[in-house]
CSV table of C-alpha atoms in Angstrom, one decimal:
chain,number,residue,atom,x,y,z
A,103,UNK,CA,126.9,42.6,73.2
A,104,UNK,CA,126.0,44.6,70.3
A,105,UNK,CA,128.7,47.0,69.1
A,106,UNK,CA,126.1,49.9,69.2
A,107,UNK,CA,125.2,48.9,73.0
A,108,UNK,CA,128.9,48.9,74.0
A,109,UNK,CA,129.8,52.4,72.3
A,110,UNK,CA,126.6,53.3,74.4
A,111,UNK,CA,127.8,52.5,77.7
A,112,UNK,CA,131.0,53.6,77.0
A,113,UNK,CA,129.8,57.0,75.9
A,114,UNK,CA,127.6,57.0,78.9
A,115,UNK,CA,130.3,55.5,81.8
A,116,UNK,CA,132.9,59.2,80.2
A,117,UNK,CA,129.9,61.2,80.4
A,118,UNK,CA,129.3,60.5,84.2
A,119,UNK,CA,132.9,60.3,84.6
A,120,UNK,CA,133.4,64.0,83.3
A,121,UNK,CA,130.8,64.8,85.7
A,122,UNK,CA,131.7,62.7,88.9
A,123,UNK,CA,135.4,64.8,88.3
A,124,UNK,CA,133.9,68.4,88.0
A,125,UNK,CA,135.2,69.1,91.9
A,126,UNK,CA,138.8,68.4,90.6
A,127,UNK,CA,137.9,71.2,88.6
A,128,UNK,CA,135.8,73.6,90.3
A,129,UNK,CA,138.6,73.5,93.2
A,130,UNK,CA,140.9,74.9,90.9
A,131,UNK,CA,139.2,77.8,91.3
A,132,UNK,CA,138.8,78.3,94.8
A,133,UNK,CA,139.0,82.2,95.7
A,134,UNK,CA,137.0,83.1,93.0
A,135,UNK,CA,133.4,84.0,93.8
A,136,UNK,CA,131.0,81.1,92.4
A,137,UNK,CA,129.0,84.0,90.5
A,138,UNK,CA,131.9,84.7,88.6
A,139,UNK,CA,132.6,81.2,87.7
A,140,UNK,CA,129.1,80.2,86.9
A,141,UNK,CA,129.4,83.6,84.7
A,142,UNK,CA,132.3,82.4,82.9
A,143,UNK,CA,131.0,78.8,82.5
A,144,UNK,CA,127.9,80.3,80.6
A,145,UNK,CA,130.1,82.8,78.5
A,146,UNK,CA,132.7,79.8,77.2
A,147,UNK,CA,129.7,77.1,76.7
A,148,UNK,CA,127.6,79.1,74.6
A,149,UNK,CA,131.0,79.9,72.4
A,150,UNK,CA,131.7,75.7,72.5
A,151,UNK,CA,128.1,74.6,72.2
A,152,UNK,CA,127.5,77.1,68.8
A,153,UNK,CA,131.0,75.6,67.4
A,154,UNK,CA,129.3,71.9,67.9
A,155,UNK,CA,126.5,73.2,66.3
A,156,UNK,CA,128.3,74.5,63.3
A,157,UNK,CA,130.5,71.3,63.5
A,158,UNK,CA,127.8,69.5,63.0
A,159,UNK,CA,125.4,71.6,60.9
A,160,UNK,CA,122.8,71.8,63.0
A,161,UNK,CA,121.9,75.5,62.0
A,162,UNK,CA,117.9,73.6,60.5
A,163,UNK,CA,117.4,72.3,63.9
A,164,UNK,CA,118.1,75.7,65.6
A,165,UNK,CA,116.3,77.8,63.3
A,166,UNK,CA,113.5,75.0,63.6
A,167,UNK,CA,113.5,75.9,67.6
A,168,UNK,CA,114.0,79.8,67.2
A,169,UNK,CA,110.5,79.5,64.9
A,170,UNK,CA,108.7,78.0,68.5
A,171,UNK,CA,107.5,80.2,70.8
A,172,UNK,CA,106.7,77.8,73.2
A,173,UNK,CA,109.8,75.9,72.8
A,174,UNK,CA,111.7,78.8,73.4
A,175,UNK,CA,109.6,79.9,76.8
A,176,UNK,CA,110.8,76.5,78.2
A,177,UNK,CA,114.0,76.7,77.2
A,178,UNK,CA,113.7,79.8,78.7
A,179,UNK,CA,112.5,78.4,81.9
A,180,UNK,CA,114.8,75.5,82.1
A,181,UNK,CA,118.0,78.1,81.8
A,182,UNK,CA,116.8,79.3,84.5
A,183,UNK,CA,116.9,76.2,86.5
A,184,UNK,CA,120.4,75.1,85.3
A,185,UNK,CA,121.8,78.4,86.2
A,186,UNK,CA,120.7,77.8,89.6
A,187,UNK,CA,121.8,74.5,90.1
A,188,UNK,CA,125.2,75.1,88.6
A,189,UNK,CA,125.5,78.7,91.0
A,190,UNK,CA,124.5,76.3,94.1
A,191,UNK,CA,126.6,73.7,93.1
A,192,UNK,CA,129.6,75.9,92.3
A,193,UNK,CA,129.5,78.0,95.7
A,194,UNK,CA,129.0,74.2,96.8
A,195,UNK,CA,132.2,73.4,96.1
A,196,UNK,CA,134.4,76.1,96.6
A,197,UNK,CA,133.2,76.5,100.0
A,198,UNK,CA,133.7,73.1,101.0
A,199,UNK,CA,130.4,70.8,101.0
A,200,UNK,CA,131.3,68.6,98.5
A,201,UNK,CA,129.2,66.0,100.3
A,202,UNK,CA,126.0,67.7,100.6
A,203,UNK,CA,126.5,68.1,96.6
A,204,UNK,CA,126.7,64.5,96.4
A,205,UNK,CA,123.9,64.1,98.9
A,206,UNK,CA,121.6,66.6,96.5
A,207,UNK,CA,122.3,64.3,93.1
A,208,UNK,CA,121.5,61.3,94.8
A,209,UNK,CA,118.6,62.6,96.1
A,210,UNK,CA,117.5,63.8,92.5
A,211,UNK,CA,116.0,60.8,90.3
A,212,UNK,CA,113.9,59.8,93.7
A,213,UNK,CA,112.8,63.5,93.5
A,214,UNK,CA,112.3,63.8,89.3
A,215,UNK,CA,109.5,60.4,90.1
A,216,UNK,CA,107.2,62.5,92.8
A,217,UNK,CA,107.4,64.9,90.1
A,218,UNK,CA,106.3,62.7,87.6
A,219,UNK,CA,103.8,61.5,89.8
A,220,UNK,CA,102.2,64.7,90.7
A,221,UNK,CA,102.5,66.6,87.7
A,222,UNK,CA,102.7,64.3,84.6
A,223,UNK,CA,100.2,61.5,86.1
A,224,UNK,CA,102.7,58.8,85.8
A,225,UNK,CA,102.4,55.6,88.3
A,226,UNK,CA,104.1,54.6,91.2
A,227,UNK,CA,104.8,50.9,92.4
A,228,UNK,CA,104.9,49.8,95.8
A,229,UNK,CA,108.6,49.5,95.7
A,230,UNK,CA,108.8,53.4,94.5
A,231,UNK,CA,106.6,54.3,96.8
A,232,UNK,CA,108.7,52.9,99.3
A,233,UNK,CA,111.8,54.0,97.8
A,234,UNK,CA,110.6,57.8,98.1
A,235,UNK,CA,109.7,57.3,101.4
A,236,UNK,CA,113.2,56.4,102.4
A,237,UNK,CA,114.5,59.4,100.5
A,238,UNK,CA,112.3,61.5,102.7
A,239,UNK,CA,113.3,59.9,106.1
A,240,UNK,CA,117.7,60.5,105.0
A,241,UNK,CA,116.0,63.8,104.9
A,242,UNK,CA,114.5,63.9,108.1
A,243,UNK,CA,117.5,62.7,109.8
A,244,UNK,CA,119.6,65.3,108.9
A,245,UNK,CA,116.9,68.2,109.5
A,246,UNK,CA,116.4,66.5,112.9
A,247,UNK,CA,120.3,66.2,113.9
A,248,UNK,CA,121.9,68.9,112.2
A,249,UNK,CA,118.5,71.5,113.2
A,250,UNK,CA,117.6,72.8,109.5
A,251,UNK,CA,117.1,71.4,106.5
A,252,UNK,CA,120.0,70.5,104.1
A,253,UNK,CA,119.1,73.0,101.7
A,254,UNK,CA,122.2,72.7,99.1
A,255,UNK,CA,121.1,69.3,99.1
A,256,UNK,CA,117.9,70.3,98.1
A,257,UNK,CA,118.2,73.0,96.3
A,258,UNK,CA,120.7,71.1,93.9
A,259,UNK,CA,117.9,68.2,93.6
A,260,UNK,CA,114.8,70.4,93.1
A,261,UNK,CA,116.5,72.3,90.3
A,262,UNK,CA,117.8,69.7,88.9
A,263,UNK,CA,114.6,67.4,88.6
A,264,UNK,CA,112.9,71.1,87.4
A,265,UNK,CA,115.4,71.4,85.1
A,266,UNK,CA,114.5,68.0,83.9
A,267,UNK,CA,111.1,68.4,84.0
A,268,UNK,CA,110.9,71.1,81.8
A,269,UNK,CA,113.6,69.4,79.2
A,270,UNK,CA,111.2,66.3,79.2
A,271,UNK,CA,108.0,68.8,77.4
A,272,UNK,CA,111.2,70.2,75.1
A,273,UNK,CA,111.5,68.5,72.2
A,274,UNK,CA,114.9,69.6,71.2
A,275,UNK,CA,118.3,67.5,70.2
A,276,UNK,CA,120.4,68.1,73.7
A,277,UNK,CA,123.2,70.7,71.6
A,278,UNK,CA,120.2,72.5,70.4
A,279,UNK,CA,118.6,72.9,73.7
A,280,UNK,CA,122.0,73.8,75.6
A,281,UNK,CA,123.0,76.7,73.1
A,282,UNK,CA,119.8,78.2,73.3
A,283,UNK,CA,119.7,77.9,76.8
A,284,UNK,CA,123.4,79.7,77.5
A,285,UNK,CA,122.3,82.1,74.9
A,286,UNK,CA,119.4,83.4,77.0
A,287,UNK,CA,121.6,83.1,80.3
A,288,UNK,CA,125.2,84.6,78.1
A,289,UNK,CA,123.7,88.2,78.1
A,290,UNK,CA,123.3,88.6,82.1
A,291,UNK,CA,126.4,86.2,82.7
A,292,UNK,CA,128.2,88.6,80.4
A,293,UNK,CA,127.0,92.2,82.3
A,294,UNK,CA,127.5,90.4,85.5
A,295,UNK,CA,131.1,89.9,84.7
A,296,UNK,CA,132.1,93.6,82.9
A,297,UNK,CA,131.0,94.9,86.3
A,298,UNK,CA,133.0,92.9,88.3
A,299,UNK,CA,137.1,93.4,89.3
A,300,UNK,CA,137.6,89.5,88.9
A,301,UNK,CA,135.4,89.6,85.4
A,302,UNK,CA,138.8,88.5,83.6
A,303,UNK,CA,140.8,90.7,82.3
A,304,UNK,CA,142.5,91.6,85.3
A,305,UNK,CA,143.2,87.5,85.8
A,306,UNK,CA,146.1,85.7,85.3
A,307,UNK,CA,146.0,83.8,82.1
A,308,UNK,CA,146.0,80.2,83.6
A,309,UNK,CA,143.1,81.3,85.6
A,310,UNK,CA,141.5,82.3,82.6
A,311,UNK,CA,142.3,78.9,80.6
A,312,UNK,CA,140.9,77.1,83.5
A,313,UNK,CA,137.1,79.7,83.3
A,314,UNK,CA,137.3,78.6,79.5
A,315,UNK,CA,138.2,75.0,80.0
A,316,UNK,CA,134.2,75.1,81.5
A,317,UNK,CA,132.5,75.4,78.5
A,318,UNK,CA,134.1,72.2,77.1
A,319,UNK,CA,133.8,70.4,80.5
A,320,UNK,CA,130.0,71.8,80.0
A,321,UNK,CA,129.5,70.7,76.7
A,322,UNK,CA,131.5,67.5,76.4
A,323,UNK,CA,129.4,65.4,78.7
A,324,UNK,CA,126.3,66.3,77.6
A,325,UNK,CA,127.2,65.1,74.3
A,326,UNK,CA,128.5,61.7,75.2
A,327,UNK,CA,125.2,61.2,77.6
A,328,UNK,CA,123.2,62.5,74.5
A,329,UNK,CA,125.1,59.7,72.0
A,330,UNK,CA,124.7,57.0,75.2
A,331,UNK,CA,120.9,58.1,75.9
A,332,UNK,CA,120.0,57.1,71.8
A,333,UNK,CA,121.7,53.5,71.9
A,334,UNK,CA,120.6,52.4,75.9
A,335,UNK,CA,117.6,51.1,77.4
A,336,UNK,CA,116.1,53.9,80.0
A,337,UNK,CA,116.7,51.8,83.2
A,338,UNK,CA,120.5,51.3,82.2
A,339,UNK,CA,120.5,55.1,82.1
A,340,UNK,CA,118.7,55.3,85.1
A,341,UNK,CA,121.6,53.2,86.8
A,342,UNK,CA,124.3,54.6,85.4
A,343,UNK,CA,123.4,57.9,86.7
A,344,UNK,CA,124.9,57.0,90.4
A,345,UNK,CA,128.4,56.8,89.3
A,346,UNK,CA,129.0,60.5,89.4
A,347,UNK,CA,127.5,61.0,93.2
A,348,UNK,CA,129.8,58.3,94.2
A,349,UNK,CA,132.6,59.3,92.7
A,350,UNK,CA,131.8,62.6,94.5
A,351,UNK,CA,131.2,61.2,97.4
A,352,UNK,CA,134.4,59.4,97.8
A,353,UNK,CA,136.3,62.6,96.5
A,354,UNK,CA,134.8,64.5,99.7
A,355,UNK,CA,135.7,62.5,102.2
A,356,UNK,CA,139.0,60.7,100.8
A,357,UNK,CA,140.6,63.7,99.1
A,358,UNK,CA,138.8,66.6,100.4
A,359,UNK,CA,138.9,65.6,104.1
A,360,UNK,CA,135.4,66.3,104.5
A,361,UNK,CA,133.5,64.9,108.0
A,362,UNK,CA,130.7,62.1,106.8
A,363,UNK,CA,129.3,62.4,110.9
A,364,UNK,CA,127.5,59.7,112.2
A,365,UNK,CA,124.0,61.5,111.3
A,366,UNK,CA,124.8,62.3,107.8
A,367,UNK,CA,126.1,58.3,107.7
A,368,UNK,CA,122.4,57.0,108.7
A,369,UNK,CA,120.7,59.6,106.0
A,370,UNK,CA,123.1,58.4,102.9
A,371,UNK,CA,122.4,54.8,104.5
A,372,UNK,CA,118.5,55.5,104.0
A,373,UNK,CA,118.6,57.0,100.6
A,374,UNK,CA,121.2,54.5,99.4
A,375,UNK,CA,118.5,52.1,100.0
A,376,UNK,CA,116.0,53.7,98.6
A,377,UNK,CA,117.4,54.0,95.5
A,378,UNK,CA,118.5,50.3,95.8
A,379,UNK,CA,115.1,49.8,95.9
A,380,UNK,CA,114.1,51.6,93.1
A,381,UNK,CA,116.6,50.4,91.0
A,382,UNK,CA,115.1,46.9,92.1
A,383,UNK,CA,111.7,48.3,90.6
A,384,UNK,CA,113.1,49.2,87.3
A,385,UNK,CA,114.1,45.6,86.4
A,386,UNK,CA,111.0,44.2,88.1
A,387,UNK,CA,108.9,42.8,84.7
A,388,UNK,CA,105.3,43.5,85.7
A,389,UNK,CA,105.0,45.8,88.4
A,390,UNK,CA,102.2,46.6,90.9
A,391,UNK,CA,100.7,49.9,90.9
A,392,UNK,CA,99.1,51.5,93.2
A,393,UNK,CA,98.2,54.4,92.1
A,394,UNK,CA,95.1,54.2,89.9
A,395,UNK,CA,94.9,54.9,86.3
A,396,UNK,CA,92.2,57.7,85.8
A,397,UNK,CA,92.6,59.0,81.9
């Protein structure tokens, strides 16, 4: 194996490992309101990501992006997504449905293809076809059992495959992207948090170490996934990305006690295999598509 291939996956296996163990971390926190947190974790990362970026001397690349309008209104736009999918996933946490966070992330790259399909005219094969549809029914059997939708679940997917989305059209270095991201998002996170009781001052200091220990755990894996991402093929990516919904998985109902119900059982069973399907797809040679091919 090539030396450059195995620092890849090893970048790449710490990266999802940093992110499969965020609930260790978020549950230190438990009792604090997730709007807080989230408030602190944008404060601390943009303070961590602009010390990389003078690290590494990347103040060309940002002035570069500051110069871009349009860069900047989609960095604008994905902040705006990542915000929300760290509040849902935060409050998530705390509150005790670390499953359905798990649920939402393994739902996401079967969400991020329909996306692709219906708004960046990219082409399905039979077996991603089918691989969606099994997504959708896990869906369906929760909504029908449980009587509503499982709308952390999806709202932790849809923001996230937004968020990706937007990131694809971006072309900005990942450190780049993520400081000017928290930057828009640090002056709201910051007023939010001078007008609260629990804003930090008033907290005791551990508490405070572990709100500043966020921006690192923010910042770190993005960096390693960014190094992995340059040295691995896009399907090993693509593979890799299940590690941290399983670890999360198997923290909720080992550690954190939580009830996987019969119900919930049948709709991880379905989208299990549809992204076992999908997977499939990826290392299929020549695919099929269906869809046709009108540019």
């Amino acid at each position: 194996m090539p030396v450059e291939t195995r620092n890849g996956l090893v970048a790449g296996f710490f990266a999802y490992l940093f992110w499969g163990l965020m609930p260790l971390y978020l549950r230190l926190l438990v009792g604090l309101p997730a709007a807080d947190v989230l408030a602190h974790r944008i404060c601390w990362s943009v303070l961590v990501a602009a010390a990389v970026v003078a690290i590494s001397r990347g103040g060309g690349r940002l002035r570069a992006a500051l110069a871009r309008p349009r860069l900047l209104l989609l960095l604008t736009a994905s902040a705006i997504c990542i915000a929300a999918n760290w509040l849902v996933y935060t409050w998530a946490i705390l509150n005790g449905h670390v499953l359905d966070t798990s649920l939402g992330y393994f739902i996401n790259p079967l969400i991020s293809v329909v996306f692709g399909v219906a708004l960046l005219g990219e082409r399905l094969t039979v077996l991603q076809w089918l691989a969606v549809g099994c997504a959708l029914a896990g869906v369906l059997v929760l909504t029908i059992a449980h009587g509503d939708l499982p709308l952390v679940s999806l709202a932790l997917a849809l923001s996230f495959a937004l968020y990706g989305l937007i990131r694809k059209q971006a072309a900005v270095d990942a450190i780049t992207g993520l400081f000017v991201e928290t930057a828009v998002l640090a002056p709201l996170a910051l007023g939010w948090l001078l007008t609260r009781p629990s804003g930090g001052l008033d907290l005791p200091p551990a508490t405070v170490g572990v709100l500043a220990a966020g921006g690192l755990a923010s910042v770190l894996p993005l960096m390693l996934f960014g190094f992995a991402a340059r040295r691995l093929k896009l399907s090993t990516i693509g593979l890799m990305q299940y590690l941290a919904p399983t670890m999360v998985f198997l923290l909720a109902v080992f550690l954190f006690g939580e009830t996987l119900d019969p119900w919930r059982l049948v709709a991880f069973g379905c989208i299990w295999l549809g992204l076992a399907i999908y997977s499939a797809s990826l290392l299929r040679p020549a695919p099929l598509s269906i869809v046709r091919d009108t540019r």
